[in-house]
Amino acid sequence: MDNPKLMSAQPAETSTAPSLPWRDALKVYLEPATLRMLALGFSAGLPLLLVLGTLSFRLREAGIDRTTIGYLSWVGLAYGFKWVWAPLVDRLPLPPLTTLLGRRRGWLLLAQGMVVAGLVGMALNDPRQGLAPLIWCALLVAFGSATQDIALDAFRIESAETRKQAALAAAYQTGYRLAMIWAGAGVLWVAAWAEVAPAAAATGAAAYQNGAWKTAYLVMAASMAVGVLTVLLSPEPVRRLLPKPKNAAEWLQGVLIEPFADFIRRYKWQAALILSLIAIYRISDVVMGIMANPFYVDMGFTKDEVATVSKIYGVVMTLAGAFVGGVLSMRLGVMRVLMLGAVLSAASNLLFAWLASRGHDLTALIAVVSADNLAGGIASAAFIAYLSSLTNISYSATQYALFSSLMLLLPKFIAGYSGAFVDAHGYAQFFTATALLGLPVLLLVALAARITTTKAPAGRQ
């Protein structure tokens, strides 16, 4: 592994970056570090839908109103505040896990345990009997998932040099989306399979079967074994030897202050522009996504239809987009693909506004989901590579957690009001509004493309 004193954020590729031959650009997908990220991406992707997307489907089917579902999406704000405890994940050992597994893998295993415990709790609680217990368990899943993300992002960044980060990001996204197939389509199929024939007069919330959802969430908890086994079998990245602090004040300086000060020193006033771009780049997708599953329920799509089209076929299209985005980022440069992803992501939301006027139209659903997920995959691969290029490897967990938290904080806060907006104005107007939210992103990408990412001074920890 390269000298950590010399490794830090590298320049994000621009149009002037040297192009790799196509064969070399594709070979990176067969390297061990890339394959590990495929499996660990599955572990990262599994919890997200279960506390946001799939949960909103379950709650709507149970008769919970859209406004409440929108507010409950604020559970996802745990992902937006993970930078608060990221410095601890970056530096704090976890005896005996750190001794046995290493710092990164120890934190990963602890986080995965929290996710499993929270999913079991969500399985055992019925939302019709009260939302509070279910939401507390969902918060545990979100907190554990966010902690896993912190450690996993650092693990990924420290596992390969900067020029390979786009490929690792694409592999991560592939594993992530495969998990979303299982947490999206799989959970719906298991729930449908576990249902018993409802009474003839049962409709709406009366036909809701919590036992079926209990089975589905227990299966999802067991599926986290993929991540646990991968952590146990993966090598720990080469440990960086950091100087021991002389006192508590010096420790706090190095753990809490220096990671943020390093970023400001390198970018000065341009840091505000970069952070603004990060804060709103995925705003169209995140705000729209909260109401997607309630939308499917209200349009009359069945569990099997949503599972097949949105959760499987749509995710396959996202995988294609992630692969294309990773290869194009290495070939053409991250910033060009970042702009392409921003344009496509905003435009695809307009297709949902059109779908709202079609009602239960399976062919139209397939077309809309195809375009939306292809755009999302391209945007995600480029954006993760861009965030990775901004980090200093000495503070990789903390700095990347700051970036990925900022990416979600504002969009998820706004998304909390999405149910109230739909109740007041309807789905078509909601989807159109989310597309318009993406317009400022285009200007910020154009401005950020002029910034050259700078290295930390040699020897700085």
Coordinates of C-alpha atoms in Angstrom, one line a residue:
M1 CA 0.0 0.0 0.0
D2 CA 1.2 3.5 -0.7
N3 CA 2.8 5.6 1.9
P4 CA -0.1 7.1 3.9
K5 CA 1.8 10.3 4.4
L6 CA 1.8 11.0 0.7
M7 CA -1.7 9.7 0.0
S8 CA -4.7 12.0 0.4
A9 CA -7.4 13.4 -1.8
Q10 CA -6.3 13.2 -5.4
P11 CA -7.5 15.4 -8.3
A12 CA -11.0 14.4 -9.5
E13 CA -10.7 13.5 -13.1
T14 CA -11.4 16.1 -15.6
S15 CA -11.6 16.2 -19.3
T16 CA -7.8 16.5 -19.4
A17 CA -7.2 13.3 -17.4
P18 CA -5.3 10.6 -19.3
S19 CA -7.5 7.9 -20.7
L20 CA -7.0 4.3 -19.8
P21 CA -7.3 1.6 -22.5
W22 CA -10.8 0.0 -22.3
R23 CA -9.2 -3.4 -21.4
D24 CA -7.3 -2.0 -18.4
A25 CA -10.4 -0.1 -17.3
L26 CA -12.4 -3.3 -17.2
K27 CA -9.8 -5.6 -15.6
V28 CA -10.1 -3.7 -12.3
Y29 CA -13.5 -5.3 -11.8
L30 CA -11.9 -8.7 -11.3
E31 CA -9.4 -7.6 -8.6
P32 CA -9.9 -9.0 -5.0
A33 CA -10.5 -5.5 -3.5
T34 CA -13.3 -4.9 -6.1
L35 CA -15.0 -8.2 -5.5
R36 CA -14.9 -7.7 -1.7
M37 CA -16.7 -4.4 -2.2
L38 CA -19.4 -6.2 -4.2
A39 CA -20.2 -8.4 -1.1
L40 CA -19.8 -5.6 1.4
G41 CA -22.0 -3.4 -0.8
F42 CA -24.7 -6.0 -0.3
S43 CA -24.4 -5.6 3.5
A44 CA -24.6 -1.9 3.2
G45 CA -27.6 -1.9 0.9
L46 CA -29.8 -4.3 2.7
P47 CA -30.9 -2.1 5.7
L48 CA -31.8 1.1 3.8
L49 CA -35.0 0.0 2.1
L50 CA -36.2 -1.8 5.2
V51 CA -36.3 1.4 7.2
L52 CA -37.3 3.7 4.3
G53 CA -38.7 2.3 1.1
T54 CA -40.2 -1.1 2.0
L55 CA -41.3 0.2 5.4
S56 CA -43.3 2.9 3.7
F57 CA -45.0 0.2 1.6
R58 CA -45.8 -1.8 4.7
L59 CA -47.1 1.2 6.6
R60 CA -49.3 2.3 3.7
E61 CA -50.7 -1.2 3.4
A62 CA -51.4 -1.1 7.1
G63 CA -53.5 2.0 6.6
I64 CA -51.1 4.6 7.9
D65 CA -51.7 8.0 6.2
R66 CA -49.2 9.5 3.7
T67 CA -48.5 12.6 5.8
T68 CA -47.4 10.4 8.8
I69 CA -45.4 8.2 6.5
G70 CA -43.6 11.3 5.2
Y71 CA -42.7 12.4 8.7
L72 CA -41.6 8.9 9.7
S73 CA -39.0 9.1 6.9
W74 CA -37.0 11.3 9.2
V75 CA -35.7 8.1 10.7
G76 CA -33.3 8.3 7.7
L77 CA -31.8 11.5 9.2
A78 CA -29.6 9.2 11.2
Y79 CA -27.6 8.8 8.0
G80 CA -27.4 12.6 7.7
F81 CA -25.8 13.0 11.2
K82 CA -23.3 10.1 11.0
W83 CA -20.4 12.6 10.8
V84 CA -21.1 13.3 14.5
W85 CA -19.8 9.8 15.6
A86 CA -17.6 9.2 12.5
P87 CA -14.4 10.5 14.3
L88 CA -14.9 7.7 16.9
V89 CA -15.3 5.1 14.2
D90 CA -12.1 6.5 12.6
R91 CA -9.9 6.3 15.6
L92 CA -11.5 4.6 18.6
P93 CA -10.6 0.9 19.2
L94 CA -13.2 -1.6 20.2
P95 CA -11.6 -4.2 22.5
P96 CA -11.6 -7.1 21.9
L97 CA -12.9 -6.6 18.3
T98 CA -10.1 -4.4 17.3
T99 CA -7.5 -6.8 18.6
L100 CA -9.1 -9.8 16.8
L101 CA -10.2 -8.2 13.6
G102 CA -8.7 -4.7 13.3
R103 CA -10.2 -1.3 13.6
R104 CA -12.3 -1.2 10.3
R105 CA -13.6 -4.8 10.5
G106 CA -14.3 -4.5 14.3
W107 CA -16.6 -1.5 13.7
L108 CA -18.2 -3.2 10.7
L109 CA -19.1 -6.3 12.8
L110 CA -20.5 -4.2 15.7
A111 CA -22.6 -2.2 13.3
Q112 CA -24.0 -5.3 11.6
G113 CA -25.0 -6.7 14.9
M114 CA -27.1 -3.6 15.6
V115 CA -28.8 -3.9 12.2
V116 CA -29.7 -7.5 12.9
A117 CA -31.1 -6.7 16.3
G118 CA -33.2 -3.8 14.9
L119 CA -34.6 -5.8 12.1
V120 CA -35.7 -8.6 14.5
G121 CA -37.5 -5.9 16.5
M122 CA -39.2 -4.5 13.5
A123 CA -40.4 -8.0 12.6
L124 CA -42.0 -8.5 16.1
N125 CA -43.9 -5.2 16.2
D126 CA -47.3 -4.5 14.5
P127 CA -47.7 -0.9 13.3
R128 CA -51.5 -1.1 13.8
Q129 CA -50.9 -1.6 17.6
G130 CA -48.7 1.5 17.8
L131 CA -45.9 3.0 15.8
A132 CA -43.5 3.9 18.6
P133 CA -41.9 0.4 19.2
L134 CA -41.5 -0.1 15.4
I135 CA -39.9 3.3 14.9
W136 CA -37.4 2.8 17.8
C137 CA -36.3 -0.5 16.2
A138 CA -36.1 1.3 12.8
L139 CA -33.9 3.9 14.4
L140 CA -31.6 1.2 15.7
V141 CA -31.3 -0.3 12.2
A142 CA -30.6 3.2 10.7
F143 CA -28.0 3.9 13.4
G144 CA -26.3 0.6 12.9
S145 CA -26.5 1.0 9.1
A146 CA -25.0 4.5 9.2
T147 CA -22.2 3.2 11.4
Q148 CA -21.5 0.4 9.0
D149 CA -21.4 2.9 6.2
I150 CA -18.8 5.0 8.0
A151 CA -16.4 2.0 8.5
L152 CA -17.1 0.6 5.1
D153 CA -16.4 3.8 3.2
A154 CA -13.1 4.1 5.0
F155 CA -12.4 0.4 4.3
R156 CA -13.1 1.0 0.6
I157 CA -11.0 4.2 0.3
E158 CA -8.0 2.5 2.1
S159 CA -8.2 -0.6 -0.1
A160 CA -7.1 0.8 -3.4
E161 CA -5.5 3.9 -5.0
T162 CA -7.6 6.8 -6.2
R163 CA -7.6 5.9 -9.9
K164 CA -9.4 2.6 -8.9
Q165 CA -12.0 4.3 -6.7
A166 CA -14.6 4.7 -9.5
A167 CA -14.5 0.9 -10.1
L168 CA -14.7 0.1 -6.4
A169 CA -17.6 2.5 -6.2
A170 CA -19.3 0.7 -9.1
A171 CA -18.8 -2.7 -7.5
Y172 CA -20.1 -1.3 -4.2
Q173 CA -23.1 0.1 -6.0
T174 CA -23.7 -3.3 -7.7
G175 CA -23.6 -5.1 -4.4
Y176 CA -25.8 -2.4 -2.9
R177 CA -28.4 -2.7 -5.6
L178 CA -28.4 -6.5 -5.4
A179 CA -29.2 -6.1 -1.7
M180 CA -32.0 -3.7 -2.7
I181 CA -33.4 -6.3 -5.0
W182 CA -33.6 -8.7 -2.0
A183 CA -34.7 -6.0 0.5
G184 CA -37.2 -4.6 -2.0
A185 CA -38.5 -7.5 -4.2
G186 CA -37.5 -10.3 -1.9
V187 CA -39.2 -8.9 1.2
L188 CA -42.4 -8.3 -0.8
W189 CA -42.3 -11.8 -2.3
V190 CA -41.7 -13.4 1.2
A191 CA -44.5 -11.3 2.7
A192 CA -46.9 -12.3 -0.2
W193 CA -45.8 -16.0 0.1
A194 CA -46.4 -15.9 3.9
E195 CA -49.9 -14.5 3.7
V196 CA -53.0 -16.6 4.4
A197 CA -56.2 -16.1 2.4
P198 CA -57.9 -13.0 3.8
A199 CA -61.6 -13.0 4.7
A200 CA -63.8 -12.2 1.7
A201 CA -65.0 -8.9 3.2
A202 CA -61.5 -7.8 4.2
T203 CA -60.2 -4.8 2.2
G204 CA -57.7 -2.0 2.8
A205 CA -56.0 -2.0 6.2
A206 CA -58.3 -4.8 7.4
A207 CA -56.6 -7.2 4.9
Y208 CA -53.1 -6.3 6.2
Q209 CA -51.4 -9.3 7.6
N210 CA -48.6 -8.5 10.1
G211 CA -47.6 -12.1 10.4
A212 CA -46.5 -12.1 6.8
W213 CA -44.4 -9.0 7.3
K214 CA -42.9 -10.6 10.5
T215 CA -41.7 -13.6 8.5
A216 CA -40.3 -11.3 5.8
Y217 CA -38.3 -9.1 8.2
L218 CA -36.9 -12.1 10.0
V219 CA -35.6 -13.4 6.7
M220 CA -34.0 -10.0 6.0
A221 CA -32.3 -10.1 9.4
A222 CA -30.9 -13.6 8.6
S223 CA -29.6 -12.2 5.2
M224 CA -27.2 -9.9 7.0
A225 CA -25.0 -13.1 7.4
V226 CA -23.6 -12.2 4.0
G227 CA -22.0 -9.1 5.4
V228 CA -20.9 -10.7 8.6
L229 CA -19.1 -13.6 6.8
T230 CA -17.5 -11.1 4.4
V231 CA -16.1 -9.1 7.2
L232 CA -14.7 -12.2 9.0
L233 CA -13.0 -13.4 5.8
S234 CA -11.7 -10.0 4.4
P235 CA -8.2 -8.8 5.2
E236 CA -7.9 -5.6 7.3
P237 CA -6.4 -2.7 5.3
V238 CA -2.8 -2.0 6.2
R239 CA -2.9 -0.2 9.5
R240 CA -1.7 3.4 9.5
L241 CA 0.6 4.1 12.5
L242 CA -0.6 7.4 14.1
P243 CA 1.3 9.2 16.8
K244 CA -0.1 8.7 20.3
P245 CA -1.7 11.9 21.7
K246 CA 0.0 13.4 24.7
N247 CA -3.3 14.3 26.4
A248 CA -7.1 14.4 26.0
A249 CA -7.0 17.8 24.3
E250 CA -4.5 16.6 21.7
W251 CA -6.7 13.6 21.1
L252 CA -9.8 15.7 20.6
Q253 CA -7.9 18.0 18.3
G254 CA -6.8 15.0 16.1
V255 CA -10.1 13.1 16.2
L256 CA -12.7 15.8 16.0
I257 CA -11.2 19.0 14.7
E258 CA -8.3 18.1 12.4
P259 CA -10.3 16.1 9.8
F260 CA -12.5 19.1 9.1
A261 CA -9.7 21.7 9.4
D262 CA -7.7 19.7 6.8
F263 CA -10.5 19.9 4.3
I264 CA -10.9 23.7 4.8
R265 CA -7.1 24.2 4.5
R266 CA -7.0 22.4 1.2
Y267 CA -9.9 24.1 -0.4
K268 CA -10.3 27.4 1.5
W269 CA -13.3 29.4 0.2
Q270 CA -14.0 26.8 -2.5
A271 CA -14.9 24.4 0.3
A272 CA -18.3 26.1 0.5
L273 CA -19.0 25.4 -3.2
I274 CA -18.0 21.8 -2.9
L275 CA -20.1 21.3 0.2
S276 CA -23.1 23.0 -1.5
L277 CA -22.9 20.6 -4.4
I278 CA -22.6 17.6 -2.1
A279 CA -25.6 18.8 -0.1
I280 CA -28.0 18.9 -3.0
Y281 CA -26.6 16.6 -5.7
R282 CA -29.1 13.8 -5.0
I283 CA -32.0 16.0 -3.8
S284 CA -34.4 15.1 -6.7
D285 CA -34.0 11.3 -6.2
V286 CA -34.1 11.3 -2.4
V287 CA -37.2 13.6 -2.0
M288 CA -39.1 11.7 -4.7
G289 CA -38.1 8.3 -3.3
I290 CA -40.0 8.5 0.0
M291 CA -43.4 8.6 -1.8
A292 CA -42.6 6.0 -4.5
N293 CA -43.9 3.0 -2.6
P294 CA -47.1 4.7 -1.3
F295 CA -47.6 5.8 -4.9
Y296 CA -47.4 2.2 -6.1
V297 CA -49.9 1.1 -3.5
D298 CA -52.3 4.0 -4.3
M299 CA -52.0 3.3 -8.1
G300 CA -53.2 -0.3 -7.4
F301 CA -50.0 -2.2 -8.2
T302 CA -49.7 -5.5 -6.4
K303 CA -46.8 -6.7 -4.3
D304 CA -45.7 -9.0 -7.1
E305 CA -45.9 -6.3 -9.7
V306 CA -43.9 -3.8 -7.6
A307 CA -41.4 -6.5 -6.7
T308 CA -40.8 -7.6 -10.3
V309 CA -40.8 -4.2 -12.0
S310 CA -39.5 -1.7 -9.5
K311 CA -37.4 -3.9 -7.2
I312 CA -35.9 -6.3 -9.7
Y313 CA -36.0 -5.0 -13.2
G314 CA -35.5 -1.5 -12.0
V315 CA -32.5 -2.5 -9.9
V316 CA -31.0 -4.4 -12.9
M317 CA -31.2 -1.1 -14.8
T318 CA -29.4 0.7 -11.9
L319 CA -26.7 -1.9 -12.0
A320 CA -26.2 -1.2 -15.7
G321 CA -26.1 2.5 -14.9
A322 CA -23.5 1.9 -12.1
F323 CA -21.3 -0.1 -14.4
V324 CA -21.6 2.4 -17.2
G325 CA -20.9 5.3 -14.7
G326 CA -17.9 3.6 -13.3
V327 CA -16.3 2.8 -16.7
L328 CA -17.1 6.2 -18.1
S329 CA -15.7 7.9 -15.0
M330 CA -12.4 6.2 -15.5
R331 CA -12.5 6.8 -19.3
L332 CA -13.8 10.3 -19.6
G333 CA -13.4 11.8 -16.1
V334 CA -15.7 12.0 -13.1
M335 CA -17.0 15.6 -13.6
R336 CA -18.4 14.9 -17.1
V337 CA -20.3 11.9 -15.8
L338 CA -21.4 13.8 -12.7
M339 CA -23.1 16.4 -15.0
L340 CA -24.7 13.7 -17.1
G341 CA -26.1 12.0 -14.0
A342 CA -27.5 15.3 -12.6
V343 CA -29.3 16.0 -15.9
L344 CA -30.7 12.5 -16.2
S345 CA -31.8 12.1 -12.6
A346 CA -33.8 15.3 -12.6
A347 CA -35.4 14.7 -16.0
S348 CA -36.5 11.1 -15.1
N349 CA -38.7 12.4 -12.3
L350 CA -40.9 14.0 -14.9
L351 CA -41.7 10.6 -16.2
F352 CA -43.3 9.7 -12.8
A353 CA -45.5 12.8 -13.2
W354 CA -46.7 11.3 -16.5
L355 CA -47.1 7.8 -14.9
A356 CA -49.4 9.4 -12.3
S357 CA -51.9 10.2 -15.1
R358 CA -51.8 6.7 -16.4
G359 CA -53.0 4.9 -13.3
H360 CA -52.4 1.1 -13.2
D361 CA -50.4 0.8 -16.4
L362 CA -47.8 -1.9 -16.0
T363 CA -46.1 -1.2 -19.4
A364 CA -45.7 2.5 -18.5
L365 CA -44.3 1.5 -15.1
I366 CA -41.6 -0.6 -16.7
A367 CA -40.6 2.3 -19.0
V368 CA -40.5 4.9 -16.2
V369 CA -38.6 2.6 -13.8
S370 CA -36.1 1.7 -16.5
A371 CA -35.2 5.3 -17.3
D372 CA -35.2 6.4 -13.6
N373 CA -32.9 3.6 -12.4
L374 CA -30.5 3.8 -15.3
A375 CA -30.0 7.5 -14.5
G376 CA -29.6 6.9 -10.8
G377 CA -27.0 4.3 -11.3
I378 CA -24.9 6.6 -13.5
A379 CA -25.2 9.4 -11.1
S380 CA -24.4 7.3 -8.0
A381 CA -21.2 5.8 -9.4
A382 CA -19.8 9.1 -10.5
F383 CA -20.8 10.9 -7.3
I384 CA -19.2 8.3 -5.0
A385 CA -16.0 8.5 -7.0
Y386 CA -16.1 12.3 -6.7
L387 CA -16.6 12.1 -2.9
S388 CA -13.7 9.6 -2.6
S389 CA -11.4 12.0 -4.5
L390 CA -12.0 14.7 -1.9
T391 CA -10.8 12.7 1.1
N392 CA -7.5 12.7 2.8
I393 CA -6.7 9.1 3.6
S394 CA -5.5 10.0 7.1
Y395 CA -9.1 11.0 7.9
S396 CA -10.9 8.9 5.4
A397 CA -13.8 7.7 7.6
T398 CA -14.5 11.1 9.2
Q399 CA -14.3 13.1 6.0
Y400 CA -16.2 10.7 3.8
A401 CA -18.9 10.4 6.6
L402 CA -19.1 14.2 6.5
F403 CA -19.6 14.2 2.8
S404 CA -22.1 11.4 2.6
S405 CA -24.0 12.8 5.6
L406 CA -24.3 16.2 4.0
M407 CA -25.5 14.5 0.8
L408 CA -28.6 13.2 2.7
L409 CA -29.3 15.8 5.4
L410 CA -31.2 18.5 3.5
P411 CA -32.9 16.1 1.0
K412 CA -34.2 13.8 3.8
F413 CA -35.4 16.8 5.8
I414 CA -37.3 18.1 2.9
A415 CA -38.6 14.6 2.1
G416 CA -40.3 14.5 5.5
Y417 CA -42.9 16.9 4.1
S418 CA -43.4 14.9 0.9
G419 CA -46.6 13.1 2.2
A420 CA -48.2 16.4 3.2
F421 CA -47.4 17.8 -0.3
V422 CA -48.9 14.8 -2.0
D423 CA -52.0 15.1 0.1
A424 CA -52.4 18.8 -0.7
H425 CA -51.4 18.8 -4.4
G426 CA -51.4 15.2 -5.8
Y427 CA -48.7 13.0 -7.1
A428 CA -48.2 14.6 -10.6
Q429 CA -47.4 18.0 -9.1
F430 CA -45.1 16.4 -6.5
F431 CA -43.0 14.6 -9.0
T432 CA -42.7 17.7 -11.2
A433 CA -41.6 19.7 -8.2
T434 CA -38.9 17.2 -7.4
A435 CA -37.5 17.5 -10.9
L436 CA -37.3 21.2 -10.6
L437 CA -35.3 20.8 -7.4
G438 CA -32.5 19.4 -9.5
L439 CA -31.9 22.5 -11.6
P440 CA -29.5 24.3 -9.2
V441 CA -27.4 21.1 -9.2
L442 CA -26.4 21.7 -12.8
L443 CA -24.9 25.1 -12.0
L444 CA -22.9 23.8 -9.0
V445 CA -21.5 20.9 -11.0
A446 CA -20.3 23.3 -13.7
L447 CA -18.6 25.5 -11.1
A448 CA -17.1 22.6 -9.2
A449 CA -15.5 21.2 -12.4
R450 CA -13.2 24.2 -12.4
I451 CA -11.8 23.3 -9.0
T452 CA -8.6 21.3 -8.8
T453 CA -8.5 18.9 -5.9
T454 CA -5.4 19.4 -3.8
K455 CA -3.2 17.1 -1.9
A456 CA -2.5 17.4 1.8
P457 CA 1.1 18.5 2.6
A458 CA 3.5 15.5 2.8
G459 CA 3.9 14.3 6.3
R460 CA 0.7 15.7 7.6
Q461 CA -1.4 13.3 9.6

